[in-house]
mmCIF file of C-alpha atoms and ligand atoms in Angstrom:
data_model
loop_
_atom_site.group_PDB
_atom_site.id
_atom_site.type_symbol
_atom_site.label_atom_id
_atom_site.label_comp_id
_atom_site.label_asym_id
_atom_site.label_seq_id
_atom_site.Cartn_x
_atom_site.Cartn_y
_atom_site.Cartn_z
ATOM 1 C CA MET A 456 0.000 0.000 0.000
ATOM 2 C CA ALA A 457 1.876 3.026 -1.247
ATOM 3 C CA ASN A 458 -0.454 5.280 0.730
ATOM 4 C CA THR A 459 1.048 4.218 4.012
ATOM 5 C CA LEU A 460 4.298 5.859 2.919
ATOM 6 C CA VAL A 461 2.728 9.211 2.130
ATOM 7 C CA ARG A 462 3.233 11.810 4.844
ATOM 8 C CA ASN A 463 0.359 13.945 5.947
ATOM 9 C CA PRO A 464 0.453 17.394 4.363
ATOM 10 C CA PRO A 465 1.784 20.382 6.265
ATOM 11 C CA ARG A 466 -0.922 22.375 7.961
ATOM 12 C CA ALA A 467 -2.122 25.503 6.232
ATOM 13 C CA LEU A 468 -3.348 28.547 8.093
ATOM 14 C CA GLY A 469 -7.147 28.800 8.254
ATOM 15 C CA ARG A 470 -9.152 31.387 10.093
ATOM 16 C CA VAL A 471 -7.277 34.305 11.687
ATOM 17 C CA VAL A 472 -8.761 35.792 14.862
ATOM 18 C CA ARG A 473 -7.845 38.896 16.857
ATOM 19 C CA GLY A 474 -8.674 39.184 20.545
ATOM 20 C CA GLN A 475 -11.295 41.376 22.166
ATOM 21 C CA PRO A 476 -10.441 43.519 25.196
ATOM 22 C CA VAL A 477 -12.462 42.323 28.207
ATOM 23 C CA SER A 478 -12.465 42.746 31.954
ATOM 24 C CA ASP A 479 -12.688 39.613 34.129
ATOM 25 C CA GLY A 480 -12.222 38.585 37.756
ATOM 26 C CA ALA A 481 -12.417 41.654 39.990
ATOM 27 C CA GLY A 482 -11.561 43.937 37.063
ATOM 28 C CA VAL A 483 -8.477 42.531 35.321
ATOM 29 C CA LYS A 484 -8.066 43.852 31.797
ATOM 30 C CA LEU A 485 -7.170 41.159 29.294
ATOM 31 C CA ASN A 486 -7.364 40.191 25.671
ATOM 32 C CA ARG A 487 -9.768 37.301 25.018
ATOM 33 C CA ILE A 488 -9.023 35.383 21.851
ATOM 34 C CA ILE A 489 -10.948 32.102 22.277
ATOM 35 C CA GLY A 490 -14.214 32.413 24.185
ATOM 36 C CA GLN A 491 -15.398 35.651 22.575
ATOM 37 C CA ARG A 492 -18.713 36.082 20.787
ATOM 38 C CA ASP A 493 -17.399 35.381 17.276
ATOM 39 C CA PHE A 494 -15.064 32.569 18.268
ATOM 40 C CA ASP A 495 -16.564 30.776 21.232
ATOM 41 C CA MET A 496 -14.445 27.617 21.182
ATOM 42 C CA LEU A 497 -11.994 25.483 19.241
ATOM 43 C CA ASP A 498 -12.741 21.980 20.578
ATOM 44 C CA PRO A 499 -11.262 21.068 23.096
ATOM 45 C CA PHE A 500 -10.250 24.686 23.901
ATOM 46 C CA LEU A 501 -12.916 26.790 25.599
ATOM 47 C CA LEU A 502 -11.031 30.003 26.301
ATOM 48 C CA PHE A 503 -7.680 31.594 25.579
ATOM 49 C CA ASP A 504 -6.666 34.912 27.143
ATOM 50 C CA GLU A 505 -3.505 37.009 27.041
ATOM 51 C CA PHE A 506 -2.972 39.457 29.904
ATOM 52 C CA ARG A 507 -0.199 41.987 29.511
ATOM 53 C CA SER A 508 0.029 45.260 31.338
ATOM 54 C CA ASP A 509 2.492 47.361 33.315
ATOM 55 C CA ARG A 510 -0.333 49.476 34.743
ATOM 56 C CA PRO A 511 -1.186 48.008 38.168
ATOM 57 C CA GLY A 512 -4.746 49.310 37.897
ATOM 58 C CA ASP A 513 -5.278 46.855 35.038
ATOM 59 C CA TYR A 514 -4.514 43.756 37.120
ATOM 60 C CA ARG A 515 -4.158 44.550 40.850
ATOM 61 C CA ALA A 516 -7.701 43.391 41.751
ATOM 62 C CA GLY A 517 -6.873 39.888 40.472
ATOM 63 C CA PHE A 518 -9.236 36.949 40.505
ATOM 64 C CA PRO A 519 -10.582 36.496 44.066
ATOM 65 C CA ASP A 520 -12.355 33.267 45.070
ATOM 66 C CA HIS A 521 -14.265 31.714 42.183
ATOM 67 C CA PRO A 522 -15.284 28.139 41.269
ATOM 68 C CA HIS A 523 -14.441 25.892 38.317
ATOM 69 C CA ARG A 524 -16.001 22.551 37.355
ATOM 70 C CA GLY A 525 -15.716 20.247 34.360
ATOM 71 C CA PHE A 526 -12.518 21.423 32.642
ATOM 72 C CA GLU A 527 -8.849 22.412 33.093
ATOM 73 C CA THR A 528 -7.249 25.826 33.462
ATOM 74 C CA VAL A 529 -3.695 26.344 32.250
ATOM 75 C CA THR A 530 -1.767 29.424 33.314
ATOM 76 C CA TYR A 531 1.570 30.247 31.685
ATOM 77 C CA LEU A 532 3.370 33.298 32.996
ATOM 78 C CA LEU A 533 5.990 35.349 31.114
ATOM 79 C CA ALA A 534 6.436 38.223 33.593
ATOM 80 C CA GLY A 535 5.283 39.041 37.117
ATOM 81 C CA ARG A 536 4.152 36.678 39.868
ATOM 82 C CA MET A 537 0.766 35.158 40.582
ATOM 83 C CA ARG A 538 -0.311 33.625 43.892
ATOM 84 C CA HIS A 539 -2.776 30.771 43.796
ATOM 85 C CA GLY A 540 -4.793 29.296 46.658
ATOM 86 C CA ASP A 541 -7.837 27.018 46.821
ATOM 87 C CA ASP A 542 -10.432 25.728 49.254
ATOM 88 C CA GLN A 543 -8.668 22.381 49.584
ATOM 89 C CA GLY A 544 -5.400 23.712 50.933
ATOM 90 C CA HIS A 545 -3.388 23.855 47.726
ATOM 91 C CA SER A 546 -1.395 27.041 47.253
ATOM 92 C CA GLY A 547 1.668 28.340 45.485
ATOM 93 C CA VAL A 548 3.259 31.142 43.520
ATOM 94 C CA LEU A 549 3.581 31.038 39.760
ATOM 95 C CA VAL A 550 6.777 32.700 38.462
ATOM 96 C CA PRO A 551 7.890 33.718 34.957
ATOM 97 C CA GLY A 552 8.395 30.694 32.722
ATOM 98 C CA GLY A 553 6.309 28.494 35.033
ATOM 99 C CA VAL A 554 3.074 26.716 34.230
ATOM 100 C CA GLN A 555 0.143 25.615 36.301
ATOM 101 C CA TRP A 556 -2.042 22.946 34.688
ATOM 102 C CA MET A 557 -5.057 22.603 36.955
ATOM 103 C CA THR A 558 -7.604 19.871 36.336
ATOM 104 C CA ALA A 559 -10.662 21.231 38.155
ATOM 105 C CA GLY A 560 -12.683 18.026 37.718
ATOM 106 C CA ARG A 561 -15.748 18.084 40.007
ATOM 107 C CA GLY A 562 -14.682 21.387 41.419
ATOM 108 C CA ILE A 563 -12.418 23.728 43.246
ATOM 109 C CA VAL A 564 -12.923 27.260 44.526
ATOM 110 C CA HIS A 565 -9.730 29.239 44.127
ATOM 111 C CA SER A 566 -8.148 32.661 43.852
ATOM 112 C CA GLU A 567 -5.457 33.867 41.448
ATOM 113 C CA MET A 568 -3.886 37.106 42.628
ATOM 114 C CA PRO A 569 -0.927 39.126 41.281
ATOM 115 C CA GLU A 570 1.791 39.220 43.960
ATOM 116 C CA ALA A 571 3.218 42.634 43.204
ATOM 117 C CA ASP A 572 1.351 45.829 42.630
ATOM 118 C CA ASP A 573 3.763 47.319 40.151
ATOM 119 C CA GLY A 574 5.693 46.217 37.096
ATOM 120 C CA LEU A 575 4.739 44.085 34.153
ATOM 121 C CA LEU A 576 2.277 41.215 34.495
ATOM 122 C CA TRP A 577 2.217 39.128 31.336
ATOM 123 C CA GLY A 578 0.921 35.675 30.609
ATOM 124 C CA PHE A 579 -1.784 33.465 29.218
ATOM 125 C CA GLN A 580 -4.690 31.399 30.444
ATOM 126 C CA LEU A 581 -6.103 28.515 28.434
ATOM 127 C CA TRP A 582 -9.203 26.485 29.319
ATOM 128 C CA VAL A 583 -9.168 22.885 28.126
ATOM 129 C CA ASN A 584 -12.345 20.821 28.180
ATOM 130 C CA LEU A 585 -12.559 17.444 29.927
ATOM 131 C CA PRO A 586 -14.371 14.417 28.469
ATOM 132 C CA ALA A 587 -17.701 13.426 30.092
ATOM 133 C CA GLY A 588 -16.049 10.622 32.063
ATOM 134 C CA GLU A 589 -13.539 12.997 33.730
ATOM 135 C CA LYS A 590 -15.675 16.042 34.472
ATOM 136 C CA MET A 591 -16.384 14.874 38.035
ATOM 137 C CA ALA A 592 -12.904 13.458 38.732
ATOM 138 C CA ASP A 593 -10.826 14.552 41.727
ATOM 139 C CA PRO A 594 -9.102 17.914 41.206
ATOM 140 C CA ARG A 595 -5.428 17.660 40.253
ATOM 141 C CA TYR A 596 -2.565 20.127 39.893
ATOM 142 C CA GLN A 597 0.559 20.005 37.798
ATOM 143 C CA ASP A 598 2.640 22.941 39.031
ATOM 144 C CA VAL A 599 5.722 23.122 36.860
ATOM 145 C CA ALA A 600 8.703 25.308 37.750
ATOM 146 C CA PRO A 601 10.490 26.991 34.817
ATOM 147 C CA GLU A 602 13.596 24.807 35.124
ATOM 148 C CA ARG A 603 11.532 21.650 34.532
ATOM 149 C CA ILE A 604 10.484 22.826 31.080
ATOM 150 C CA PRO A 605 12.986 21.807 28.388
ATOM 151 C CA LEU A 606 14.345 24.788 26.444
ATOM 152 C CA VAL A 607 16.188 23.669 23.345
ATOM 153 C CA GLN A 608 17.517 25.150 20.146
ATOM 154 C CA VAL A 609 15.808 22.979 17.516
ATOM 155 C CA ALA A 610 17.116 24.772 14.405
ATOM 156 C CA ARG A 611 19.288 27.776 13.633
ATOM 157 C CA GLY A 612 17.655 30.765 15.317
ATOM 158 C CA VAL A 613 14.775 28.738 16.775
ATOM 159 C CA GLU A 614 14.370 27.938 20.467
ATOM 160 C CA VAL A 615 11.421 26.011 21.833
ATOM 161 C CA ARG A 616 10.117 25.454 25.344
ATOM 162 C CA VAL A 617 8.174 22.193 25.387
ATOM 163 C CA ILE A 618 5.470 22.534 28.025
ATOM 164 C CA ALA A 619 3.261 19.681 26.820
ATOM 165 C CA GLY A 620 3.490 17.160 23.991
ATOM 166 C CA SER A 621 6.567 16.103 22.028
ATOM 167 C CA PHE A 622 8.899 18.044 19.775
ATOM 168 C CA GLY A 623 11.191 15.393 18.255
ATOM 169 C CA ASN A 624 12.800 13.673 21.256
ATOM 170 C CA LEU A 625 11.787 16.412 23.676
ATOM 171 C CA VAL A 626 8.809 15.641 25.878
ATOM 172 C CA GLY A 627 7.084 18.277 27.984
ATOM 173 C CA PRO A 628 6.485 17.784 31.728
ATOM 174 C CA ILE A 629 2.659 17.869 31.599
ATOM 175 C CA ARG A 630 1.300 14.318 31.772
ATOM 176 C CA GLY A 631 -1.928 12.338 31.885
ATOM 177 C CA VAL A 632 -4.235 14.868 30.229
ATOM 178 C CA ALA A 633 -7.230 13.419 28.338
ATOM 179 C CA THR A 634 -6.842 15.626 25.258
ATOM 180 C CA ALA A 635 -3.114 14.755 24.810
ATOM 181 C CA PRO A 636 -2.228 18.448 24.556
ATOM 182 C CA VAL A 637 0.644 20.117 22.755
ATOM 183 C CA PHE A 638 1.857 23.414 24.222
ATOM 184 C CA PHE A 639 5.030 24.904 22.728
ATOM 185 C CA ASP A 640 6.498 28.359 23.268
ATOM 186 C CA LEU A 641 8.751 29.286 20.330
ATOM 187 C CA ALA A 642 11.298 32.081 20.024
ATOM 188 C CA LEU A 643 12.484 32.690 16.445
ATOM 189 C CA GLU A 644 15.201 35.076 15.366
ATOM 190 C CA ALA A 645 14.800 37.037 12.125
ATOM 191 C CA GLY A 646 15.253 34.860 9.032
ATOM 192 C CA ALA A 647 14.566 31.549 10.822
ATOM 193 C CA ARG A 648 12.379 28.675 9.727
ATOM 194 C CA ILE A 649 11.100 25.489 11.310
ATOM 195 C CA ASP A 650 8.480 22.776 10.795
ATOM 196 C CA VAL A 651 6.615 22.446 14.086
ATOM 197 C CA PRO A 652 5.277 18.911 14.654
ATOM 198 C CA VAL A 653 1.571 18.808 15.546
ATOM 199 C CA PRO A 654 -0.363 15.491 15.659
ATOM 200 C CA SER A 655 -2.767 15.189 12.725
ATOM 201 C CA THR A 656 -5.527 14.064 15.134
ATOM 202 C CA HIS A 657 -5.544 17.421 16.951
ATOM 203 C CA SER A 658 -7.238 20.790 16.693
ATOM 204 C CA ALA A 659 -4.390 23.298 16.582
ATOM 205 C CA PHE A 660 -3.652 26.996 16.616
ATOM 206 C CA VAL A 661 -0.730 29.417 16.551
ATOM 207 C CA TYR A 662 -0.767 32.618 18.595
ATOM 208 C CA VAL A 663 1.884 35.228 17.836
ATOM 209 C CA TYR A 664 2.642 37.372 20.880
ATOM 210 C CA GLU A 665 5.658 39.260 19.552
ATOM 211 C CA GLY A 666 6.705 40.057 15.996
ATOM 212 C CA GLY A 667 5.124 38.228 13.077
ATOM 213 C CA ALA A 668 5.755 35.122 10.953
ATOM 214 C CA ALA A 669 4.665 33.333 7.803
ATOM 215 C CA VAL A 670 2.622 30.287 8.761
ATOM 216 C CA GLY A 671 1.687 27.495 6.327
ATOM 217 C CA LEU A 672 3.170 26.658 2.960
ATOM 218 C CA GLY A 673 3.016 27.730 -0.680
ATOM 219 C CA ALA A 674 -0.147 29.453 -1.814
ATOM 220 C CA ASP A 675 -1.549 29.079 1.690
ATOM 221 C CA THR A 676 1.238 31.036 3.364
ATOM 222 C CA GLN A 677 0.028 34.041 5.302
ATOM 223 C CA VAL A 678 1.785 36.336 7.698
ATOM 224 C CA LEU A 679 0.391 36.098 11.197
ATOM 225 C CA LEU A 680 1.044 39.264 13.176
ATOM 226 C CA HIS A 681 1.465 40.016 16.857
ATOM 227 C CA GLY A 682 -1.889 39.555 18.617
ATOM 228 C CA GLU A 683 -3.318 37.232 15.980
ATOM 229 C CA LEU A 684 -4.415 33.634 16.460
ATOM 230 C CA GLY A 685 -4.369 31.397 13.396
ATOM 231 C CA VAL A 686 -6.401 28.194 13.329
ATOM 232 C CA LEU A 687 -4.455 25.438 11.583
ATOM 233 C CA GLU A 688 -5.965 23.194 8.910
ATOM 234 C CA ALA A 689 -5.340 19.423 8.725
ATOM 235 C CA GLY A 690 -1.795 18.040 8.631
ATOM 236 C CA ASP A 691 0.972 16.786 10.892
ATOM 237 C CA ARG A 692 3.286 19.825 11.043
ATOM 238 C CA VAL A 693 3.154 23.544 10.592
ATOM 239 C CA PRO A 694 5.863 25.377 8.657
ATOM 240 C CA VAL A 695 6.821 28.704 10.239
ATOM 241 C CA ALA A 696 9.265 31.290 8.884
ATOM 242 C CA THR A 697 10.237 34.740 10.100
ATOM 243 C CA GLY A 698 11.180 37.707 7.952
ATOM 244 C CA ASP A 699 13.026 40.729 9.332
ATOM 245 C CA ILE A 700 11.817 40.594 12.915
ATOM 246 C CA ALA A 701 12.330 38.262 15.840
ATOM 247 C CA THR A 702 9.093 36.561 16.810
ATOM 248 C CA ARG A 703 7.580 34.704 19.716
ATOM 249 C CA MET A 704 4.584 32.440 19.418
ATOM 250 C CA LEU A 705 2.652 29.676 21.101
ATOM 251 C CA VAL A 706 1.680 26.542 19.181
ATOM 252 C CA ILE A 707 -1.150 24.781 21.001
ATOM 253 C CA ALA A 708 -3.068 21.644 20.028
ATOM 254 C CA GLY A 709 -5.417 19.091 21.582
ATOM 255 C CA LYS A 710 -7.552 16.136 20.595
ATOM 256 C CA PRO A 711 -11.138 17.325 20.005
ATOM 257 C CA LEU A 712 -13.736 15.721 22.305
ATOM 258 C CA ARG A 713 -16.755 16.078 19.969
ATOM 259 C CA GLU A 714 -19.167 16.028 22.912
ATOM 260 C CA PRO A 715 -22.080 18.342 23.729
ATOM 261 C CA VAL A 716 -20.943 21.440 25.630
ATOM 262 C CA SER A 717 -23.128 23.223 28.157
ATOM 263 C CA LYS A 718 -21.353 26.312 29.531
ATOM 264 C CA TYR A 719 -22.239 28.755 32.235
ATOM 265 C CA GLY A 720 -19.410 30.989 33.392
ATOM 266 C CA PRO A 721 -16.910 28.804 35.293
ATOM 267 C CA PHE A 722 -18.899 25.581 34.774
ATOM 268 C CA VAL A 723 -18.464 23.567 31.578
ATOM 269 C CA MET A 724 -20.510 20.384 31.451
ATOM 270 C CA ASN A 725 -22.342 18.273 28.853
ATOM 271 C CA THR A 726 -25.970 19.127 29.714
ATOM 272 C CA PRO A 727 -27.969 22.059 31.161
ATOM 273 C CA GLU A 728 -29.065 19.761 34.034
ATOM 274 C CA GLN A 729 -25.421 19.323 35.060
ATOM 275 C CA ILE A 730 -25.019 23.116 35.109
ATOM 276 C CA VAL A 731 -28.037 23.437 37.413
ATOM 277 C CA GLU A 732 -26.490 20.745 39.630
ATOM 278 C CA ALA A 733 -23.181 22.666 39.753
ATOM 279 C CA ILE A 734 -24.936 25.877 40.823
ATOM 280 C CA ARG A 735 -26.950 23.972 43.438
ATOM 281 C CA ASP A 736 -23.803 22.287 44.785
ATOM 282 C CA LEU A 737 -22.064 25.664 45.048
ATOM 283 C CA GLN A 738 -25.001 27.206 46.899
ATOM 284 C CA SER A 739 -25.331 24.256 49.294
ATOM 285 C CA GLY A 740 -21.631 24.176 50.129
ATOM 286 C CA SER A 741 -21.105 20.672 48.731
ATOM 287 C CA PHE A 742 -19.401 21.879 45.541
ATOM 288 C CA SER A 743 -15.867 20.643 45.935
ATOM 289 C CA ARG A 744 -16.537 17.837 48.402
ATOM 290 C CA ARG A 745 -17.517 14.293 47.650
HETATM 291 FE FE1 FE2 B 1837 -9.659 30.388 37.986
#
């Protein structure tokens, strides 16, 4: 069968989306790219925010106690410090280059508060859906310090931090996640190029957070600029090339769940009845207990 020898095509760039400025938590200003009115999800991703400000008034109020049920929150920090604490005794401080992958499962109530009240706070939060069978699982944290994330030069002028998934022989520290996620942070110098491996089974996107780069191949090549998210079409790798400017981008992918989604704020379940149950559990005080 000659077909078994044919590689999947490289991924082309599909839809390009720019974020919307929103205010969330107790008044934190951020840029919402997935989870906005015109782009409400990219299965299994429910939300993707970038927060970046050196004006304390934009972030100081933080995210005081709030619940989550039925999905995972991923926080990746580039600058500043964020203190996390929940109702089950888990706490810690996220530092630049660190990641927290929190599987909320049946529920936690937590706070996420900037530690300093001056300087730059910059990072991302991604919400990843859980399959029906894991929505009521025990909560779980993967708190990953920066030094545990492999940082490797994979081609001339291209460095990658592998947070989740595999890039060649490099394997990221995040394990045991239902959607088998890929989460790469790439730094490209001017005039660099690389094929980024992305499993053909996954939904995938690129988000450029500094500079700009050509993404895709041939007639499908488009330049994705700072602040733009590009949804990737089918294939098993995405060609990326920079022109005159150094560029930083995230490449994120996950296996789609293809299940019904019923969302209400911080609850993401399969049916409206499960949302009502979540609200009732929160009101009765049985939310995050068995
Ligand atoms: Fe949260």
